[in-house]
Structures are given as structure tokens and as C-alpha cells.
Short mmCIF file of C-alpha atoms and ligand atoms in Angstrom, two decimals:
data_model
loop_
_atom_site.label_atom_id
_atom_site.label_comp_id
_atom_site.label_asym_id
_atom_site.label_seq_id
_atom_site.Cartn_x
_atom_site.Cartn_y
_atom_site.Cartn_z
CA MET A 1 -7.23 -19.78 -21.28
CA SER A 2 -10.49 -18.18 -23.54
CA PHE A 3 -9.71 -15.15 -25.31
CA GLU A 4 -12.96 -15.27 -27.02
CA SER A 5 -14.06 -11.52 -26.18
CA VAL A 6 -10.58 -9.96 -27.46
CA SER A 7 -12.17 -9.99 -31.33
CA GLY A 8 -11.85 -7.57 -34.16
CA ALA A 9 -14.80 -4.92 -32.51
CA PRO A 10 -14.01 -3.09 -28.72
CA GLU A 11 -16.51 -4.65 -26.33
CA ALA A 12 -17.08 -1.32 -24.48
CA VAL A 13 -16.41 2.34 -23.84
CA LEU A 14 -14.62 3.37 -21.39
CA VAL A 15 -16.06 7.06 -19.82
CA ARG A 16 -13.64 8.98 -17.66
CA TYR A 17 -14.92 11.67 -15.65
CA GLY A 18 -12.91 14.66 -14.03
CA GLU A 19 -13.98 16.71 -11.55
CA LEU A 20 -11.68 15.21 -9.31
CA MET A 21 -12.66 17.38 -6.25
CA LEU A 22 -15.61 15.86 -6.11
CA LYS A 23 -16.35 14.33 -2.70
CA GLY A 24 -19.32 12.30 -1.07
CA ALA A 25 -22.65 13.31 -1.61
CA ASN A 26 -21.69 15.20 -4.64
CA ARG A 27 -19.32 12.12 -6.99
CA LEU A 28 -22.80 10.11 -5.55
CA ASP A 29 -25.03 12.93 -7.39
CA PHE A 30 -22.81 13.31 -10.58
CA GLU A 31 -22.56 9.58 -11.12
CA ASN A 32 -26.31 9.12 -11.13
CA THR A 33 -26.47 11.96 -12.92
CA LEU A 34 -23.68 11.26 -15.36
CA ALA A 35 -25.35 7.77 -15.72
CA ARG A 36 -29.19 8.78 -16.84
CA ASN A 37 -27.74 11.68 -19.26
CA VAL A 38 -25.57 9.10 -21.00
CA ARG A 39 -28.15 6.36 -20.89
CA LEU A 40 -30.75 8.81 -22.24
CA ALA A 41 -28.25 10.61 -25.17
CA LEU A 42 -27.85 6.88 -25.92
CA GLU A 43 -31.50 5.75 -26.27
CA PRO A 44 -32.71 6.80 -29.86
CA ILE A 45 -29.44 4.96 -31.21
CA VAL A 46 -28.75 1.86 -29.51
CA PRO A 47 -29.71 -0.24 -26.44
CA VAL A 48 -26.87 -0.04 -24.43
CA ARG A 49 -25.69 -1.83 -20.84
CA LEU A 50 -24.11 0.20 -18.13
CA GLN A 51 -21.33 -0.25 -15.25
CA ARG A 52 -20.65 1.26 -13.31
CA GLU A 53 -16.86 0.96 -11.50
CA HIS A 54 -15.37 3.26 -9.40
CA ALA A 55 -14.61 6.68 -10.90
CA ARG A 56 -15.74 5.05 -14.42
CA LEU A 57 -18.66 4.21 -16.87
CA LEU A 58 -18.58 0.91 -18.78
CA VAL A 59 -21.19 1.29 -21.64
CA PHE A 60 -21.34 -1.71 -23.71
CA PRO A 61 -23.49 -0.71 -26.54
CA GLN A 62 -24.89 -3.31 -28.97
CA GLY A 63 -23.05 -2.13 -31.62
CA ARG A 64 -23.03 1.27 -33.80
CA MET A 65 -19.74 2.14 -32.16
CA GLU A 66 -19.17 5.50 -33.75
CA ALA A 67 -22.63 6.43 -33.25
CA VAL A 68 -21.97 6.36 -30.17
CA LEU A 69 -18.54 7.39 -29.15
CA GLN A 70 -20.03 10.55 -30.98
CA ARG A 71 -22.63 10.87 -28.93
CA LEU A 72 -21.18 10.26 -26.00
CA GLN A 73 -19.04 13.70 -27.12
CA GLN A 74 -21.83 15.19 -26.64
CA VAL A 75 -22.47 14.48 -23.10
CA PHE A 76 -21.58 16.75 -19.81
CA GLY A 77 -19.31 15.47 -17.53
CA ILE A 78 -17.53 13.33 -19.97
CA SER A 79 -13.78 14.05 -19.54
CA SER A 80 -12.89 11.41 -22.47
CA VAL A 81 -14.05 8.11 -24.07
CA SER A 82 -12.17 5.27 -25.25
CA PRO A 83 -13.23 2.28 -26.93
CA VAL A 84 -11.87 -0.76 -25.24
CA TRP A 85 -10.71 -4.52 -25.86
CA GLY A 86 -11.36 -6.52 -22.66
CA ALA A 87 -9.38 -8.98 -21.35
CA PRO A 88 -9.14 -11.85 -18.26
CA CYS A 89 -6.48 -10.35 -15.53
CA GLU A 90 -3.31 -12.00 -16.46
CA SER A 91 -0.73 -10.97 -18.31
CA GLU A 92 -0.62 -13.72 -21.75
CA ALA A 93 -3.97 -12.32 -21.63
CA ILE A 94 -3.62 -8.51 -21.84
CA VAL A 95 -0.12 -9.41 -23.97
CA GLU A 96 -2.82 -10.89 -26.19
CA CYS A 97 -5.13 -9.10 -26.09
CA ALA A 98 -2.69 -5.25 -26.96
CA ARG A 99 -1.63 -7.56 -30.43
CA ARG A 100 -5.34 -6.76 -31.78
CA VAL A 101 -5.35 -4.05 -30.62
CA LEU A 102 -2.46 -2.86 -31.77
CA GLU A 103 -3.62 -4.22 -35.08
CA ASP A 104 -5.89 -2.18 -35.14
CA ALA A 105 -4.61 1.04 -34.31
CA LEU A 106 -1.16 0.49 -36.54
CA LEU A 107 -3.65 -0.21 -39.55
CA ALA A 108 -4.12 3.43 -39.74
CA ILE A 109 -0.42 4.15 -40.64
CA ALA A 110 1.57 3.40 -43.92
CA PRO A 111 4.17 1.20 -45.56
CA GLY A 112 7.63 2.57 -43.70
CA GLU A 113 6.27 4.97 -40.84
CA THR A 114 6.99 4.74 -37.92
CA ARG A 115 5.16 5.56 -34.36
CA ARG A 116 6.88 7.02 -31.31
CA PHE A 117 4.70 4.54 -29.01
CA ARG A 118 4.46 4.02 -25.30
CA VAL A 119 1.94 1.53 -22.72
CA LEU A 120 0.32 3.02 -20.42
CA SER A 121 -1.23 0.99 -17.41
CA ARG A 122 -3.32 1.51 -14.25
CA ARG A 123 -3.29 -0.38 -12.06
CA ALA A 124 -7.16 -0.12 -10.07
CA ASP A 125 -7.03 -3.84 -8.88
CA LYS A 126 -4.09 -3.82 -6.16
CA ARG A 127 -4.20 -7.48 -6.37
CA PHE A 128 -2.38 -7.97 -9.49
CA PRO A 129 0.87 -9.10 -9.75
CA LEU A 130 2.19 -6.89 -10.93
CA GLY A 131 3.24 -2.75 -11.23
CA SER A 132 1.81 -1.07 -13.37
CA MET A 133 5.37 -0.05 -14.90
CA GLU A 134 5.97 -3.57 -14.62
CA LEU A 135 2.96 -3.96 -17.05
CA ASP A 136 4.21 -2.10 -19.11
CA ARG A 137 7.52 -2.69 -19.91
CA LEU A 138 6.32 -6.25 -19.93
CA VAL A 139 3.54 -5.95 -22.89
CA ALA A 140 5.78 -3.49 -24.64
CA ALA A 141 8.64 -5.99 -24.77
CA ARG A 142 6.30 -8.45 -25.74
CA ILE A 143 4.82 -6.77 -28.69
CA VAL A 144 7.29 -4.35 -30.40
CA GLN A 145 9.01 -5.94 -32.75
CA ALA A 146 12.50 -5.45 -34.86
CA SER A 147 9.57 -5.44 -38.01
CA HIS A 148 7.19 -3.14 -36.21
CA PRO A 149 6.59 0.93 -37.10
CA LEU A 150 6.74 1.54 -33.47
CA ARG A 151 9.71 3.24 -31.11
CA ILE A 152 9.53 2.88 -27.70
CA ASP A 153 9.26 7.20 -26.24
CA LEU A 154 7.78 7.35 -23.21
CA ASP A 155 7.92 11.05 -23.01
CA ARG A 156 5.69 12.06 -26.62
CA PRO A 157 4.14 9.11 -27.97
CA GLU A 158 1.88 9.67 -30.44
CA LEU A 159 0.60 6.25 -29.81
CA VAL A 160 -0.40 4.71 -26.27
CA LEU A 161 -1.73 2.05 -25.49
CA GLY A 162 -3.34 2.05 -22.35
CA ILE A 163 -4.32 -0.57 -19.88
CA GLU A 164 -6.58 -0.34 -17.24
CA VAL A 165 -6.80 -3.45 -14.56
CA ARG A 166 -10.00 -3.60 -12.90
CA GLU A 167 -11.24 -6.37 -10.76
CA ASN A 168 -12.24 -8.73 -12.36
CA ARG A 169 -11.21 -7.70 -16.23
CA ALA A 170 -8.29 -5.43 -17.99
CA TRP A 171 -9.17 -3.17 -20.03
CA LEU A 172 -7.05 -2.30 -23.50
CA TYR A 173 -7.24 0.72 -26.04
CA ALA A 174 -5.54 2.98 -28.27
CA ARG A 175 -7.78 5.62 -28.96
CA ARG A 176 -9.05 8.42 -26.75
CA GLU A 177 -11.54 10.98 -27.54
CA ALA A 178 -11.88 14.36 -25.80
CA GLY A 179 -15.35 15.00 -24.39
CA PRO A 180 -17.22 18.22 -23.15
CA GLY A 181 -15.97 18.12 -19.61
CA GLY A 182 -18.04 20.26 -17.59
CA LEU A 183 -20.92 19.05 -14.89
CA PRO A 184 -23.06 16.57 -16.00
CA VAL A 185 -26.66 19.08 -16.84
CA GLY A 186 -29.20 18.45 -14.00
CA THR A 187 -26.36 18.79 -11.34
CA LEU A 188 -26.82 21.84 -10.61
CA GLY A 189 -30.74 22.54 -11.26
CA ARG A 190 -32.30 24.39 -13.52
CA ALA A 191 -32.00 28.07 -15.61
CA LEU A 192 -34.33 29.69 -17.75
CA CYS A 193 -32.25 31.46 -20.99
CA LEU A 194 -33.10 34.08 -22.60
CA VAL A 195 -32.34 32.84 -26.19
CA SER A 196 -32.39 35.75 -29.08
CA GLY A 197 -31.44 34.49 -32.82
CA GLY A 198 -28.32 36.05 -32.18
CA ILE A 199 -24.76 33.66 -31.86
CA ASP A 200 -24.24 34.85 -28.13
CA SER A 201 -26.91 33.90 -26.00
CA PRO A 202 -27.09 30.17 -27.89
CA VAL A 203 -23.18 30.31 -26.39
CA ALA A 204 -24.85 31.27 -22.97
CA ALA A 205 -27.13 28.70 -22.71
CA TRP A 206 -24.41 25.95 -24.06
CA MET A 207 -21.89 27.43 -21.14
CA ALA A 208 -24.81 26.56 -18.33
CA MET A 209 -25.56 23.65 -19.60
CA LYS A 210 -21.75 22.89 -19.50
CA ARG A 211 -21.44 23.62 -15.76
CA GLY A 212 -24.57 21.67 -14.68
CA CYS A 213 -27.89 23.92 -15.21
CA GLU A 214 -30.58 22.23 -17.55
CA VAL A 215 -31.55 24.93 -19.34
CA VAL A 216 -35.41 26.22 -20.35
CA PHE A 217 -35.57 28.63 -23.19
CA VAL A 218 -37.43 31.57 -23.13
CA THR A 219 -37.84 33.61 -26.41
CA PHE A 220 -39.61 37.12 -26.97
CA HIS A 221 -41.47 37.29 -30.61
CA SER A 222 -43.66 40.36 -31.93
CA PRO A 223 -45.81 39.19 -34.36
CA PRO A 224 -46.82 41.02 -36.74
CA TYR A 225 -44.02 43.36 -36.92
CA ILE A 226 -41.28 40.75 -36.87
CA GLY A 227 -42.29 37.89 -39.30
CA GLU A 228 -42.54 33.71 -38.07
CA ASN A 229 -38.92 32.69 -39.47
CA ALA A 230 -37.12 35.02 -36.58
CA VAL A 231 -39.03 32.14 -34.20
CA HIS A 232 -38.73 29.61 -36.20
CA LYS A 233 -34.71 29.91 -36.04
CA VAL A 234 -35.12 30.55 -32.91
CA MET A 235 -36.00 27.68 -32.27
CA ASP A 236 -33.96 25.70 -34.57
CA LEU A 237 -31.31 26.59 -32.00
CA VAL A 238 -33.16 25.72 -29.58
CA ARG A 239 -33.11 21.72 -30.68
CA VAL A 240 -29.31 22.31 -31.26
CA LEU A 241 -29.07 23.14 -27.81
CA GLY A 242 -31.28 20.47 -26.75
CA ARG A 243 -28.61 17.56 -28.45
CA TRP A 244 -26.81 18.64 -25.47
CA GLN A 245 -29.17 17.64 -23.08
CA ARG A 246 -32.16 15.83 -21.98
CA SER A 247 -34.82 18.41 -23.12
CA ALA A 248 -35.38 21.07 -25.88
CA ARG A 249 -38.47 23.31 -23.88
CA LEU A 250 -39.09 26.84 -25.40
CA TYR A 251 -41.33 29.49 -24.05
CA VAL A 252 -42.41 32.12 -27.04
CA VAL A 253 -43.10 35.20 -26.05
CA PRO A 254 -45.63 37.87 -27.74
CA PHE A 255 -43.63 40.79 -26.93
CA ALA A 256 -45.45 43.35 -29.93
CA PRO A 257 -47.99 44.89 -27.29
CA VAL A 258 -45.46 45.08 -24.56
CA GLN A 259 -42.81 47.43 -27.11
CA GLU A 260 -45.88 49.52 -28.58
CA ALA A 261 -46.88 50.67 -24.73
CA LEU A 262 -43.55 51.62 -23.62
CA CYS A 263 -43.60 53.35 -27.05
CA ASP A 264 -46.10 55.25 -25.53
CA ALA A 265 -44.90 56.19 -22.89
CA GLY A 266 -41.96 58.22 -24.39
CA ALA A 267 -38.29 58.19 -23.11
CA GLU A 268 -36.69 56.99 -26.14
CA SER A 269 -33.36 56.47 -25.74
CA TYR A 270 -34.45 54.42 -22.97
CA ARG A 271 -36.26 51.83 -25.15
CA THR A 272 -34.19 48.89 -25.12
CA ILE A 273 -33.28 49.15 -22.11
CA LEU A 274 -36.81 48.84 -20.85
CA TYR A 275 -37.61 46.03 -23.26
CA ARG A 276 -35.02 44.13 -21.94
CA ARG A 277 -36.11 45.15 -18.49
CA MET A 278 -40.31 43.89 -18.99
CA MET A 279 -38.27 40.92 -20.65
CA GLN A 280 -36.75 39.83 -17.37
CA ARG A 281 -39.59 40.17 -15.36
CA ILE A 282 -41.41 38.20 -17.43
CA ALA A 283 -38.98 35.45 -17.68
CA THR A 284 -39.24 35.40 -13.91
CA HIS A 285 -41.68 34.44 -14.10
CA ILE A 286 -42.17 31.80 -16.35
CA ALA A 287 -38.35 31.04 -14.15
CA GLY A 288 -40.80 29.98 -11.52
CA LEU A 289 -42.95 27.87 -13.15
CA GLU A 290 -40.80 25.30 -14.02
CA ARG A 291 -38.60 25.78 -10.89
CA ALA A 292 -35.67 27.21 -12.49
CA GLY A 293 -33.04 29.59 -9.93
CA ALA A 294 -31.54 31.61 -12.19
CA LEU A 295 -31.69 33.57 -15.55
CA VAL A 296 -28.93 32.97 -18.22
CA THR A 297 -27.96 35.64 -21.02
CA GLY A 298 -25.79 36.57 -23.60
CA GLU A 299 -24.36 39.68 -22.86
CA SER A 300 -21.19 40.85 -23.00
CA LEU A 301 -19.42 43.83 -21.28
CA GLY A 302 -19.39 46.84 -23.77
CA GLN A 303 -20.63 44.84 -26.81
CA VAL A 304 -23.41 46.97 -27.69
CA ALA A 305 -25.05 50.51 -25.89
CA SER A 306 -27.44 48.15 -23.79
CA GLN A 307 -24.32 46.29 -22.35
CA THR A 308 -22.74 48.69 -20.31
CA MET A 309 -22.14 47.85 -16.18
CA GLU A 310 -25.02 51.22 -15.75
CA ASN A 311 -27.66 49.25 -18.43
CA LEU A 312 -26.70 45.93 -17.04
CA ALA A 313 -27.74 47.24 -13.48
CA CYS A 314 -30.21 49.23 -15.17
CA ILE A 315 -31.33 45.59 -16.81
CA GLU A 316 -30.17 43.33 -13.71
CA GLN A 317 -32.50 45.15 -10.92
CA ALA A 318 -36.15 44.41 -13.12
CA ALA A 319 -35.29 40.48 -12.15
CA GLY A 320 -36.88 38.54 -9.48
CA LEU A 321 -33.49 35.79 -9.82
CA PRO A 322 -29.65 35.59 -10.35
CA VAL A 323 -29.04 35.92 -13.51
CA LEU A 324 -26.00 34.71 -15.25
CA ARG A 325 -23.90 35.84 -17.39
CA PRO A 326 -21.06 33.20 -19.19
CA LEU A 327 -20.41 35.97 -21.84
CA ILE A 328 -19.67 39.08 -19.87
CA CYS A 329 -15.89 39.18 -20.24
CA PHE A 330 -15.55 37.22 -23.65
CA ASP A 331 -14.81 38.81 -27.13
CA LYS A 332 -17.06 38.71 -30.23
CA GLN A 333 -14.53 36.36 -31.48
CA GLU A 334 -14.45 34.08 -29.18
CA THR A 335 -17.87 33.54 -28.83
CA ILE A 336 -18.02 32.48 -32.80
CA ALA A 337 -15.27 30.41 -32.50
CA LEU A 338 -17.24 28.65 -29.09
CA ALA A 339 -20.73 29.02 -31.36
CA SER A 340 -19.31 27.16 -34.53
CA ARG A 341 -17.92 24.06 -31.92
CA ILE A 342 -21.46 23.57 -30.31
CA GLY A 343 -22.93 24.32 -33.99
CA THR A 344 -24.73 26.72 -33.80
CA TYR A 345 -23.50 29.55 -35.55
CA GLU A 346 -24.17 28.77 -39.01
CA LEU A 347 -28.13 29.44 -37.66
CA SER A 348 -27.19 32.26 -36.39
CA SER A 349 -25.78 34.14 -39.04
CA VAL A 350 -28.80 33.52 -41.12
CA GLN A 351 -29.84 37.69 -41.23
CA THR A 352 -33.84 37.83 -39.37
CA PRO A 353 -34.83 41.03 -37.38
CA ASP A 354 -35.46 40.32 -33.85
CA CYS A 355 -37.61 41.87 -32.08
CA CYS A 356 -35.46 44.38 -29.87
CA SER A 357 -34.79 46.12 -33.35
CA LEU A 358 -38.36 47.24 -33.24
CA PHE A 359 -38.88 51.05 -33.14
CA LEU A 360 -35.23 51.52 -32.16
CA PRO A 361 -34.22 54.79 -30.39
CA ARG A 362 -31.90 56.62 -32.31
CA HIS A 363 -29.39 57.55 -29.34
CA PRO A 364 -29.68 55.15 -26.80
CA VAL A 365 -28.65 56.02 -23.29
CA LEU A 366 -25.31 55.09 -22.46
CA ARG A 367 -25.39 55.34 -18.64
CA GLY A 368 -29.25 54.40 -17.90
CA SER A 369 -30.48 55.35 -14.21
CA ILE A 370 -32.84 53.24 -12.27
CA ALA A 371 -34.91 56.18 -11.04
CA THR A 372 -35.00 57.27 -14.27
CA CYS A 373 -36.42 53.83 -15.62
CA GLU A 374 -38.95 53.43 -12.95
CA GLU A 375 -40.03 56.75 -13.50
CA ILE A 376 -40.42 55.58 -17.16
CA GLU A 377 -42.32 52.35 -15.88
CA ALA A 378 -44.77 54.58 -13.41
CA ARG A 379 -46.95 55.62 -16.14
CA LEU A 380 -47.39 52.51 -17.07
CA ASP A 381 -49.83 49.20 -15.99
CA VAL A 382 -46.26 46.86 -15.39
CA ASP A 383 -48.14 44.57 -13.92
CA GLN A 384 -51.16 44.23 -16.26
CA LEU A 385 -48.59 44.23 -18.90
CA VAL A 386 -46.95 41.30 -18.00
CA ARG A 387 -49.85 39.15 -17.29
CA ALA A 388 -51.31 39.57 -20.63
CA ALA A 389 -47.42 38.04 -22.39
CA LEU A 390 -48.14 35.53 -20.17
CA ALA A 391 -51.72 34.69 -21.02
CA ASN A 392 -50.54 34.45 -24.46
CA THR A 393 -47.24 32.60 -24.03
CA GLN A 394 -47.17 29.38 -25.67
CA PRO A 395 -45.05 26.41 -24.63
CA HIS A 396 -43.25 24.29 -27.27
CA ASN A 397 -41.46 20.53 -26.46
CA LEU A 398 -38.39 20.63 -29.19
CA GLY A 399 -36.65 17.18 -28.19
CA HIS A 400 -35.97 14.37 -30.66
CA THR A 401 -39.03 13.02 -30.54
CA ALA A 402 -41.07 16.10 -32.02
CA ARG A 403 -38.68 16.38 -34.69
CA LEU A 404 -41.48 16.58 -37.03
CA ARG A 405 -44.62 17.30 -35.13
CA LYS A 406 -45.54 20.67 -36.55
CA VAL A 407 -45.14 23.52 -34.81
CA SER A 408 -48.17 26.26 -34.20
CA THR A 409 -46.61 29.81 -33.11
P1 LIG B 501 -27.66 37.05 -28.49
O1 LIG B 501 -26.59 37.57 -29.85
O2 LIG B 501 -27.98 36.67 -28.13
O3 LIG B 501 -29.27 38.06 -29.13
P2 LIG B 501 -26.73 40.33 -27.81
O4 LIG B 501 -25.26 40.44 -28.78
O5 LIG B 501 -27.44 40.75 -30.06
O6 LIG B 501 -26.90 38.70 -28.11
P3 LIG B 501 -28.77 41.91 -26.89
O7 LIG B 501 -29.51 41.58 -28.15
O8 LIG B 501 -28.44 43.60 -26.94
O9 LIG B 501 -27.52 41.24 -27.64
O10 LIG B 501 -28.84 41.22 -26.06
C1 LIG B 501 -29.25 40.59 -25.04
C2 LIG B 501 -29.21 39.59 -24.15
O11 LIG B 501 -31.20 40.27 -24.95
C3 LIG B 501 -28.93 38.26 -25.34
O12 LIG B 501 -28.06 37.82 -25.23
C4 LIG B 501 -30.63 37.66 -24.63
O13 LIG B 501 -30.28 37.28 -23.76
C5 LIG B 501 -31.58 38.58 -24.35
N1 LIG B 501 -32.65 38.77 -25.90
C6 LIG B 501 -32.57 39.69 -26.68
N2 LIG B 501 -33.40 39.97 -27.18
C7 LIG B 501 -34.15 38.42 -27.24
C8 LIG B 501 -35.13 37.84 -27.62
N3 LIG B 501 -35.69 38.50 -28.70
N4 LIG B 501 -35.42 37.12 -26.69
C9 LIG B 501 -35.37 36.44 -25.67
N5 LIG B 501 -33.99 37.17 -24.97
C10 LIG B 501 -33.36 38.29 -25.89
MG1 LIG B 502 -29.50 40.25 -29.74
#
């Protein structure tokens, strides 16, 4: 009998994905996109071979297992990953492999310590002669010996030896790392996120990605009033977010001429709402270029004066696409916790002025009306302002390969 693959190092990564409700063509799209995203995510790390199995993906990397595991934890659609050792589908071979897998897991246990333990097998190949519970018992009986620090506890195990019996091979593991969940980026099309250097909008972008949207970014920037460091901060944020999908494309829109025109139009208390309405219009055009089906913002109900129900209605009315607001009912603390997890919080916390801080109204209106917005805008050539802003808009590709490239702004 050959145990050639039961060596010290795991052979592959077993990738599990959730969303059990997916059926038919949706499921195929989900699996195809997930496989493509996994390949793209691992490309810069190490060459890999993928093997698709029913409801699982096996990734065979040529080394760098820890880096691969970490990277896979940033691929949406994955519910968990395990480094796995393979064995022929035969009970003696499985027992032998289980010993090796446990040897590895037990290295972390100090002398004298014990662990509650169980075996948990799944039989995808029903031709395997033993049922899952029988296999659990057989393997446990053969490997838990008096001298071992393992104590069988089926209900509250600290260490689980997993066995997946598949058609041609059994896969064993003792480690399971959580994935980010959600849907593979791209399965729900594209969205354009209005991203500032604040804490909220990067989190909103991440949440849209998590639900399967590929996110393109736009930021509004107001030179010469606001320094270049503000736009560099947004670029850094977009680079971090880009790690969660396969692209990091940012449009930088010069916004000062729009703001100056709005200030000239008077109605100071409406200024912030009017800025936002112009942002929605310009963003809608860029979304058209990018074939994006929705806009995403970091707005949250009641967080600031511009985010009352009435003011959000005024802002949204200027958009030509659905506006997704993933944080709408989040408390600030919830957003901060998520920003820390994603890795954007520290960057966002560096204080830089935002274009909206320009010419701030002393008493912003709390319950704006759409009719008043339209009345003020009638004093301006809105279309011309939008066209001029678009003409001076710069797209930047900030993906990993473009990291060191000098970006002119
Ligand atoms: P954030 O932390 O995302 O800046 P916020 O709570 O500070 O959000 P606002 O500043 O009122 O709220 O902005 C609301 C939303 O409008 C932002 O989440 C973002 O989607 C969009 N936005 C605001 N300023 C800009 C900007 N300069 N460029 C692009 N989008 C912006
Ligand atoms: Mg802000």
C-alpha cells in the first residue's frame, strides 16, 4: 500500500463555500466566478492547480501554504478553508494519514495538557464501505491511545479531525480557518462607490463587494483648496480594498468649480445637500462608462445633518441609478469595528480635510425639500457643470501591479 502523499506538509487547501440556496445556473456562475477569483488572488503568490469537486474547491499550491491560506481568507464566497492531507479511499490508509495529521496538530500542545477531541467524517462517495459514524469510531479508536493528550468529547471538541471521503481520495484536516463569506465578487455585477477618506465609505464598498458586486471607485477632490494628501489617502484606501477583489480603479473628479458655482447660487443652508446631488449626477455618468448598475455610499441614517431621511431623499433624487447604502442602520461603533477588521480604519483615521468641508454652511438644513433644491439649481447650468467635471476626471488603476507606478493627479 502506498502512503506517498501522507507527508509532513499538507497537500492542498480544501475550500468550502456557503450560500446553500444557490441553484441551477446561479450555482454554476457562483462556482465559475469563485474559481476565477481564487486563481487571480493566488496568482501573485504561487502557481496553483485547482480541482473542482461537488460543493468544494481544492487548491494545490506549489508551496507557501500559510500565505495561500491567508489570501484565501480575503476571497468573498469562501466560508472556510483547511489545509488537507490526502489518502487513498481505504480505511487503513485513512487511519495512517490521520496519525500524521494529528502529529502535526499535537505539536501545539504542551506536555501534560489535554484536548477534547473528536473525528468528524463526511462521505461524499457513498460507495465507501463504512458509514460516517463507523469511520469516526474506527479512526478514533485507532488513534486515541492512553498516552495521548486526546480525550473523546463529541459535543464540545477543541480539536476536530475532519475526514472528507471523496470519489478518488480522502482528505483529512485538523485546522479550519473562517473565510469572509458572502458571494464571489462579480456574481452581482458592478457598482460605483463614492469614496471619501472617511471611515464609512470604504466599509460600504467592502460590504457591496461582499455581496458579489465588483466595485469601481470615484472620489471628489477640490484642489487648490484641498491638498493632494487627501487624494493620496483615498488612493491608499482603494488599494487596501482592491485586495478583496480583482481590481482597484479610482476616478478622481475635480470638484472645486462645482462648489464655487453652488456657493454663488446662494442658499447657504442647502450647500452640502447640493454638493451631494452634484456628486450623484457625476457618479451616475461614470457608472454608465463602467457599466455599473448602482451607486454605493457610506451614508448612515442620522449620523450627520445631511443624513436625515428628508436630506437623503433630496440627494438620492439626483441619482440616475439605485443608491445602495450598506451602512444605513449601522452605529458608528459597528462601522469602526468592521473598518478595523478590513484594514481601513487606521488609514481613514488620519485627519485630512474632505472637499465637503469647503464653504461649510453655518446652519445646514435638516429637512431639505426637493423642490427647493431644484429651485436653486435652476439658477445654474447644471449640465454644463457636470460635463466640465467629467472632462477633467482622471481614472487611475491602483491594482497590485500598478502599485509602484507614479500616479499623476
Ligand atoms: P465617510 O466616512 O464615508 O466620509 P461620512 O459619515 O463622513 O462618510 P459624509 O461625509 O456626509 O458622511 O458623506 C456621506 C457619503 O457621501 C460618504 O460616505 C461617501 O459615500 C460620499 N462622499 C462624501 N464626500 C465624498 C467625496 N469627497 N468623494 C466621494 N464621495 C464622497
Ligand atoms: Mg465624510
